[in-house]
Amino acid sequence: MKNNIFFVFFFLITFGFSACNNEDPVAKTFQNKCGNCHGNNGEGLKQLIPPIANSDYLQKHHENLICIIRNGMSDTIVVNGIMHHQIMPDNKDMSVIEMTNLVNYINRNWYPDRPHLTTKDVREKMDSCF
Amino acid sequence: MKTNKISSFLIIILCFWGCKNDNKHTLPKLGMHQTEDRIVDGKTVVDTIYHAIPNFIFTDQDNNEITSETFKNKIYVADFFFTSCPTICPKMKSQLLRVYDKFKDNDEVLILSHTIDPEHDSVEVLHDYANRLGVKSSKWHFVTADKDYIYNIAENYLVSANQDSTEPGGYIHNGAFILVDKNKNIRGQYDGTKEEEVNHLMKDMEILLNEK
């Protein structure tokens, strides 16, 4: 009986610690590269900065996502019925691996119907951006 | 044994003293202090003069004139930003929105955001920016003036703002929120990009509002 309690405790403590250490490093990249403006949950900032999460614009122009991240944006766009014209800076220094992880993170969280991308897919796409 | 008892006693006293001090917690006055001698009833009294924000005049997002008088009998939070800032400003604004939401119905609190890029951030641009954040212009003033005038007032808030072509967006500035009391003394500086520092600011604002 005593042993059982010990194991339950042991399990809870190990589980607790592993939960703390399990923070996704890509989530950190997302927060640093995107979250400052778009919010850590991709929710956007009021009517000033459009959301990444559940955006009808991204749903429709998903094939442009990599080029938007890479080159930034200065067009006026309409996202979920709101016109946006804030300039988005480029991320030309982002590596293929970083970009792959980031785009898969965005898809996994908010566009789950999109396929998982490999670095090869992403490199080809990045090379095609002007 | 006796020493043990004495030291426990001292520790208990110290704890109480600590608590007592905590209740009386007051905010410091930041910046350079000056002293001035004054003669009262033939005796010399030393007055301390604290650093205060000098009188100012700006134009806000509604094209209204905003002066030191606007902030009479108010405490306020000031910051420096620019609307096209690609780095820390959106984060600062989302944090400042928390302060706005908490104090929007308190008549004794205002917010003052200075642009450091007046060439781009015209009254119209500031108006659009404030509108998009969905804030009332009577509570949160987004202001502009001549560039030198703004950079000079930034120094009075003990922050630096400057043009720097090597920085993203072309300007260097820190993400500080500055808390100013009803006498225009600076009572605190907080990193406006960090949630926990902004929690601290909001607690300090409560303390300041209770100050007689």
CSV table of C-alpha atoms in Angstrom, one decimal:
chain,number,residue,atom,x,y,z
A,1,MET,CA,0.0,0.0,0.0
A,2,LYS,CA,2.7,2.4,1.0
A,3,ASN,CA,4.6,1.4,-2.1
A,4,ASN,CA,1.7,2.2,-4.3
A,5,ILE,CA,1.4,5.7,-2.8
A,6,PHE,CA,5.1,6.2,-3.4
A,7,PHE,CA,4.7,5.2,-7.1
A,8,VAL,CA,1.8,7.5,-7.6
A,9,PHE,CA,3.9,10.4,-6.2
A,10,PHE,CA,6.8,9.4,-8.2
A,11,PHE,CA,4.7,9.3,-11.3
A,12,LEU,CA,3.1,12.7,-10.6
A,13,ILE,CA,6.4,14.4,-9.9
A,14,THR,CA,8.1,13.0,-13.1
A,15,PHE,CA,5.1,13.8,-15.2
A,16,GLY,CA,5.0,17.3,-13.7
A,17,PHE,CA,8.6,18.0,-14.5
A,18,SER,CA,8.4,16.6,-18.0
A,19,ALA,CA,5.4,18.8,-18.7
A,20,CYS,CA,7.5,21.8,-17.7
A,21,ASN,CA,10.4,20.9,-19.9
A,22,ASN,CA,8.3,20.0,-22.8
A,23,GLU,CA,8.0,23.5,-24.2
A,24,ASP,CA,8.1,23.4,-27.9
A,25,PRO,CA,11.3,25.3,-29.2
A,26,VAL,CA,9.3,26.2,-32.4
A,27,ALA,CA,6.7,27.9,-30.2
A,28,LYS,CA,9.6,30.1,-29.0
A,29,THR,CA,10.6,30.9,-32.6
A,30,PHE,CA,6.9,31.8,-33.3
A,31,GLN,CA,6.8,34.1,-30.3
A,32,ASN,CA,10.0,35.8,-31.3
A,33,LYS,CA,9.4,36.1,-35.0
A,34,CYS,CA,5.6,36.5,-35.2
A,35,GLY,CA,4.2,36.9,-31.7
A,36,ASN,CA,5.5,40.4,-31.0
A,37,CYS,CA,3.0,41.8,-33.4
A,38,HIS,CA,0.5,39.0,-34.1
A,39,GLY,CA,0.3,37.9,-30.5
A,40,ASN,CA,1.7,34.7,-29.0
A,41,ASN,CA,-1.5,32.9,-29.9
A,42,GLY,CA,-1.6,34.4,-33.4
A,43,GLU,CA,-4.7,36.3,-32.4
A,44,GLY,CA,-3.6,39.7,-33.9
A,45,LEU,CA,-3.9,43.1,-32.2
A,46,LYS,CA,-7.4,44.5,-32.3
A,47,GLN,CA,-7.9,46.1,-35.8
A,48,LEU,CA,-4.2,47.1,-36.1
A,49,ILE,CA,-2.5,43.8,-36.9
A,50,PRO,CA,-4.3,40.9,-38.5
A,51,PRO,CA,-4.5,37.5,-36.9
A,52,ILE,CA,-2.5,34.5,-38.2
A,53,ALA,CA,-5.0,32.1,-36.4
A,54,ASN,CA,-8.2,31.5,-38.3
A,55,SER,CA,-7.6,34.1,-41.0
A,56,ASP,CA,-9.8,33.9,-44.1
A,57,TYR,CA,-7.0,35.6,-46.0
A,58,LEU,CA,-4.4,32.9,-45.1
A,59,GLN,CA,-7.0,30.2,-45.8
A,60,LYS,CA,-7.4,31.6,-49.3
A,61,HIS,CA,-3.8,32.6,-50.0
A,62,HIS,CA,-2.1,29.8,-48.1
A,63,GLU,CA,0.4,29.1,-50.9
A,64,ASN,CA,1.8,32.6,-50.3
A,65,LEU,CA,2.4,32.1,-46.6
A,66,ILE,CA,6.2,31.3,-47.0
A,67,CYS,CA,6.8,34.2,-49.3
A,68,ILE,CA,4.8,36.6,-47.0
A,69,ILE,CA,7.0,35.5,-44.0
A,70,ARG,CA,10.2,35.8,-46.1
A,71,ASN,CA,9.5,39.1,-47.9
A,72,GLY,CA,7.1,40.8,-45.5
A,73,MET,CA,4.1,42.8,-46.8
A,74,SER,CA,3.2,46.3,-47.7
A,75,ASP,CA,-0.1,45.7,-49.5
A,76,THR,CA,-3.4,46.6,-48.2
A,77,ILE,CA,-5.3,43.4,-47.4
A,78,VAL,CA,-8.7,42.5,-46.0
A,79,VAL,CA,-8.6,39.9,-43.2
A,80,ASN,CA,-11.9,38.6,-41.7
A,81,GLY,CA,-13.7,41.6,-43.1
A,82,ILE,CA,-11.2,44.2,-41.8
A,83,MET,CA,-8.8,46.2,-44.0
A,84,HIS,CA,-5.2,46.2,-42.9
A,85,HIS,CA,-2.3,48.3,-44.2
A,86,GLN,CA,0.3,48.0,-41.5
A,87,ILE,CA,3.7,47.2,-43.0
A,88,MET,CA,5.1,43.7,-42.1
A,89,PRO,CA,8.9,43.5,-42.0
A,90,ASP,CA,10.8,40.8,-44.0
A,91,ASN,CA,12.6,37.8,-42.5
A,92,LYS,CA,15.2,37.3,-45.2
A,93,ASP,CA,17.7,35.9,-42.7
A,94,MET,CA,15.4,33.0,-41.8
A,95,SER,CA,16.9,29.6,-42.7
A,96,VAL,CA,15.1,26.8,-44.5
A,97,ILE,CA,14.9,24.7,-41.4
A,98,GLU,CA,13.6,27.6,-39.3
A,99,MET,CA,11.0,28.4,-42.0
A,100,THR,CA,9.9,24.8,-42.3
A,101,ASN,CA,9.4,24.4,-38.6
A,102,LEU,CA,7.6,27.7,-38.4
A,103,VAL,CA,5.2,27.0,-41.2
A,104,ASN,CA,4.5,23.5,-39.9
A,105,TYR,CA,3.8,25.0,-36.5
A,106,ILE,CA,1.3,27.5,-38.0
A,107,ASN,CA,-0.4,24.8,-40.0
A,108,ARG,CA,-0.5,22.4,-37.1
A,109,ASN,CA,-2.1,25.0,-34.8
A,110,TRP,CA,-4.5,26.8,-37.2
A,111,TYR,CA,-4.6,25.1,-40.6
A,112,PRO,CA,-4.6,21.4,-39.7
A,113,ASP,CA,-6.0,20.4,-43.1
A,114,ARG,CA,-2.7,21.6,-44.7
A,115,PRO,CA,-0.1,18.9,-45.3
A,116,HIS,CA,3.2,18.7,-43.3
A,117,LEU,CA,6.0,20.3,-45.4
A,118,THR,CA,9.5,19.0,-45.8
A,119,THR,CA,12.6,21.2,-46.0
A,120,LYS,CA,12.7,20.4,-49.7
A,121,ASP,CA,9.2,21.8,-50.3
A,122,VAL,CA,10.1,24.9,-48.3
A,123,ARG,CA,13.4,25.5,-50.1
A,124,GLU,CA,11.7,25.3,-53.5
A,125,LYS,CA,9.0,27.7,-52.3
A,126,MET,CA,11.6,30.1,-50.8
A,127,ASP,CA,13.6,30.1,-54.0
A,128,SER,CA,10.5,31.1,-56.0
A,129,CYS,CA,9.7,34.1,-53.8
A,130,PHE,CA,10.7,37.5,-55.2
B,1,MET,CA,19.9,28.9,25.0
B,2,LYS,CA,19.4,32.5,26.1
B,3,THR,CA,20.9,33.8,22.9
B,4,ASN,CA,18.6,31.6,20.9
B,5,LYS,CA,15.6,33.1,22.7
B,6,ILE,CA,16.8,36.6,22.1
B,7,SER,CA,17.6,36.0,18.4
B,8,SER,CA,14.1,34.4,17.9
B,9,PHE,CA,12.6,37.5,19.5
B,10,LEU,CA,14.6,39.8,17.3
B,11,ILE,CA,13.6,37.8,14.2
B,12,ILE,CA,9.9,38.1,15.1
B,13,ILE,CA,10.3,41.8,15.7
B,14,LEU,CA,12.1,42.2,12.3
B,15,CYS,CA,9.3,40.3,10.6
B,16,PHE,CA,6.6,42.6,12.1
B,17,TRP,CA,8.7,45.6,11.2
B,18,GLY,CA,9.0,44.3,7.6
B,19,CYS,CA,5.3,43.9,7.4
B,20,LYS,CA,4.6,47.3,8.8
B,21,ASN,CA,6.9,48.9,6.2
B,22,ASP,CA,5.2,47.0,3.5
B,23,ASN,CA,1.8,48.5,4.4
B,24,LYS,CA,3.3,52.0,4.2
B,25,HIS,CA,4.8,51.2,0.8
B,26,THR,CA,5.3,54.4,-1.1
B,27,LEU,CA,6.8,54.9,-4.6
B,28,PRO,CA,10.1,56.6,-5.0
B,29,LYS,CA,10.5,59.9,-6.9
B,30,LEU,CA,12.9,59.3,-9.8
B,31,GLY,CA,15.4,61.7,-11.4
B,32,MET,CA,17.8,64.3,-10.0
B,33,HIS,CA,16.9,65.9,-6.7
B,34,GLN,CA,17.8,69.4,-5.7
B,35,THR,CA,17.7,71.0,-2.3
B,36,GLU,CA,16.8,74.6,-1.5
B,37,ASP,CA,17.2,76.4,1.8
B,38,ARG,CA,14.3,78.3,3.1
B,39,ILE,CA,14.1,80.5,6.2
B,40,VAL,CA,11.1,79.8,8.4
B,41,ASP,CA,10.8,81.7,11.7
B,42,GLY,CA,14.5,82.4,11.7
B,43,LYS,CA,15.4,78.8,11.1
B,44,THR,CA,16.8,77.3,7.9
B,45,VAL,CA,14.6,74.6,6.5
B,46,VAL,CA,15.9,72.4,3.6
B,47,ASP,CA,13.3,71.7,0.9
B,48,THR,CA,13.9,68.9,-1.6
B,49,ILE,CA,12.9,69.7,-5.1
B,50,TYR,CA,12.2,66.6,-7.2
B,51,HIS,CA,12.6,66.2,-10.9
B,52,ALA,CA,9.3,67.0,-12.6
B,53,ILE,CA,8.1,66.9,-16.2
B,54,PRO,CA,8.3,70.5,-17.5
B,55,ASN,CA,5.2,72.1,-19.2
B,56,PHE,CA,4.5,70.8,-22.6
B,57,ILE,CA,2.3,71.3,-25.6
B,58,PHE,CA,1.4,68.6,-28.2
B,59,THR,CA,-1.3,67.8,-30.8
B,60,ASP,CA,-3.2,64.6,-30.4
B,61,GLN,CA,-5.0,62.2,-32.7
B,62,ASP,CA,-8.1,64.4,-32.8
B,63,ASN,CA,-6.0,67.5,-33.7
B,64,ASN,CA,-6.6,68.8,-30.1
B,65,GLU,CA,-4.0,70.7,-28.2
B,66,ILE,CA,-2.7,68.6,-25.3
B,67,THR,CA,-0.8,70.4,-22.6
B,68,SER,CA,0.4,69.9,-19.0
B,69,GLU,CA,-3.0,71.3,-18.0
B,70,THR,CA,-4.7,68.3,-19.6
B,71,PHE,CA,-3.0,66.2,-16.9
B,72,LYS,CA,-3.9,68.4,-14.0
B,73,ASN,CA,-5.0,66.3,-11.0
B,74,LYS,CA,-4.4,63.1,-13.0
B,75,ILE,CA,-1.8,60.4,-12.8
B,76,TYR,CA,-0.6,59.2,-16.2
B,77,VAL,CA,1.4,56.6,-18.0
B,78,ALA,CA,3.7,57.9,-20.8
B,79,ASP,CA,5.5,56.0,-23.5
B,80,PHE,CA,7.4,56.6,-26.8
B,81,PHE,CA,6.7,54.7,-30.0
B,82,PHE,CA,6.1,55.0,-33.7
B,83,THR,CA,3.3,53.5,-35.7
B,84,SER,CA,5.5,51.7,-38.3
B,85,CYS,CA,7.7,50.2,-35.6
B,86,PRO,CA,8.3,46.6,-36.5
B,87,THR,CA,9.9,45.4,-33.3
B,88,ILE,CA,8.6,46.1,-29.8
B,89,CYS,CA,5.8,48.6,-30.3
B,90,PRO,CA,2.9,46.2,-31.0
B,91,LYS,CA,3.9,44.3,-27.8
B,92,MET,CA,4.0,47.6,-25.9
B,93,LYS,CA,0.6,48.6,-27.2
B,94,SER,CA,-1.0,45.3,-26.4
B,95,GLN,CA,0.4,45.7,-22.8
B,96,LEU,CA,-0.7,49.3,-22.6
B,97,LEU,CA,-4.2,48.2,-23.7
B,98,ARG,CA,-4.3,46.1,-20.5
B,99,VAL,CA,-3.6,49.3,-18.5
B,100,TYR,CA,-6.3,51.1,-20.5
B,101,ASP,CA,-8.9,48.4,-20.0
B,102,LYS,CA,-8.2,48.4,-16.2
B,103,PHE,CA,-8.4,52.1,-15.7
B,104,LYS,CA,-10.7,53.3,-18.5
B,105,ASP,CA,-13.5,54.3,-16.2
B,106,ASN,CA,-11.2,56.0,-13.7
B,107,ASP,CA,-11.2,59.8,-14.3
B,108,GLU,CA,-7.9,60.3,-12.5
B,109,VAL,CA,-5.9,58.2,-15.0
B,110,LEU,CA,-4.7,59.1,-18.5
B,111,ILE,CA,-2.3,57.6,-21.0
B,112,LEU,CA,0.1,59.6,-23.2
B,113,SER,CA,1.8,58.0,-26.2
B,114,HIS,CA,4.4,60.2,-28.0
B,115,THR,CA,5.4,59.3,-31.5
B,116,ILE,CA,9.1,59.6,-32.2
B,117,ASP,CA,8.6,59.6,-35.9
B,118,PRO,CA,6.5,62.8,-36.5
B,119,GLU,CA,7.4,63.0,-40.2
B,120,HIS,CA,5.4,59.8,-40.8
B,121,ASP,CA,3.0,59.8,-37.9
B,122,SER,CA,0.8,62.7,-38.8
B,123,VAL,CA,-2.4,63.5,-36.9
B,124,GLU,CA,-4.3,61.4,-39.5
B,125,VAL,CA,-2.0,58.4,-39.1
B,126,LEU,CA,-2.2,58.6,-35.3
B,127,HIS,CA,-6.0,58.9,-35.5
B,128,ASP,CA,-6.2,55.7,-37.6
B,129,TYR,CA,-3.8,53.9,-35.2
B,130,ALA,CA,-5.9,54.9,-32.1
B,131,ASN,CA,-9.1,53.9,-33.9
B,132,ARG,CA,-7.8,50.5,-34.8
B,133,LEU,CA,-6.8,49.9,-31.2
B,134,GLY,CA,-10.4,50.9,-30.3
B,135,VAL,CA,-9.5,53.4,-27.6
B,136,LYS,CA,-11.2,56.6,-26.5
B,137,SER,CA,-9.2,59.8,-27.4
B,138,SER,CA,-10.2,61.5,-24.1
B,139,LYS,CA,-8.4,58.7,-22.1
B,140,TRP,CA,-5.5,57.8,-24.3
B,141,HIS,CA,-3.7,60.6,-26.2
B,142,PHE,CA,-1.5,59.8,-29.1
B,143,VAL,CA,0.6,63.0,-29.6
B,144,THR,CA,3.0,64.6,-32.0
B,145,ALA,CA,5.1,67.7,-32.2
B,146,ASP,CA,8.5,68.8,-33.7
B,147,LYS,CA,11.0,66.0,-33.6
B,148,ASP,CA,13.5,67.9,-31.5
B,149,TYR,CA,10.8,68.9,-29.1
B,150,ILE,CA,9.7,65.2,-28.6
B,151,TYR,CA,13.3,64.0,-28.2
B,152,ASN,CA,13.9,66.7,-25.6
B,153,ILE,CA,10.8,65.8,-23.6
B,154,ALA,CA,11.9,62.1,-23.8
B,155,GLU,CA,15.0,63.0,-21.8
B,156,ASN,CA,12.8,64.6,-19.2
B,157,TYR,CA,11.0,61.2,-18.9
B,158,LEU,CA,14.5,59.7,-18.4
B,159,VAL,CA,14.3,57.6,-21.6
B,160,SER,CA,16.2,57.8,-24.8
B,161,ALA,CA,14.7,58.2,-28.2
B,162,ASN,CA,16.8,58.8,-31.3
B,163,GLN,CA,17.0,58.2,-35.0
B,164,ASP,CA,19.3,55.3,-35.9
B,165,SER,CA,19.5,53.9,-39.4
B,166,THR,CA,21.0,50.7,-38.2
B,167,GLU,CA,17.9,49.8,-36.1
B,168,PRO,CA,14.9,48.0,-37.6
B,169,GLY,CA,12.4,50.7,-38.5
B,170,GLY,CA,15.1,53.4,-38.3
B,171,TYR,CA,14.6,54.5,-34.7
B,172,ILE,CA,16.1,53.4,-31.4
B,173,HIS,CA,14.0,53.7,-28.3
B,174,ASN,CA,13.4,51.7,-25.2
B,175,GLY,CA,10.1,50.1,-24.4
B,176,ALA,CA,9.6,51.9,-21.1
B,177,PHE,CA,6.3,52.9,-19.6
B,178,ILE,CA,6.8,55.9,-17.3
B,179,LEU,CA,4.4,56.5,-14.4
B,180,VAL,CA,3.9,60.2,-13.5
B,181,ASP,CA,2.0,61.5,-10.5
B,182,LYS,CA,-0.3,64.6,-10.1
B,183,ASN,CA,2.8,66.8,-9.4
B,184,LYS,CA,4.5,65.6,-12.6
B,185,ASN,CA,7.1,63.7,-10.6
B,186,ILE,CA,8.2,60.4,-12.1
B,187,ARG,CA,7.2,57.5,-9.8
B,188,GLY,CA,8.3,54.5,-11.7
B,189,GLN,CA,9.6,53.0,-15.0
B,190,TYR,CA,8.6,49.6,-16.3
B,191,ASP,CA,9.5,47.5,-19.3
B,192,GLY,CA,6.4,47.7,-21.5
B,193,THR,CA,7.2,44.5,-23.3
B,194,LYS,CA,7.0,42.3,-20.2
B,195,GLU,CA,3.6,41.2,-18.8
B,196,GLU,CA,4.9,40.9,-15.2
B,197,GLU,CA,6.4,44.4,-15.3
B,198,VAL,CA,3.1,45.8,-16.5
B,199,ASN,CA,1.3,43.9,-13.6
B,200,HIS,CA,3.7,45.8,-11.3
B,201,LEU,CA,2.9,49.1,-13.0
B,202,MET,CA,-0.8,48.5,-12.4
B,203,LYS,CA,-0.2,47.8,-8.8
B,204,ASP,CA,1.9,50.9,-8.4
B,205,MET,CA,-0.9,52.9,-10.1
B,206,GLU,CA,-3.3,51.8,-7.3
B,207,ILE,CA,-0.8,52.9,-4.7
B,208,LEU,CA,-0.4,56.2,-6.4
B,209,LEU,CA,-4.1,56.8,-6.6
B,210,ASN,CA,-4.4,56.2,-2.9
B,211,GLU,CA,-1.6,58.7,-2.1
B,212,LYS,CA,-2.9,61.8,-0.3
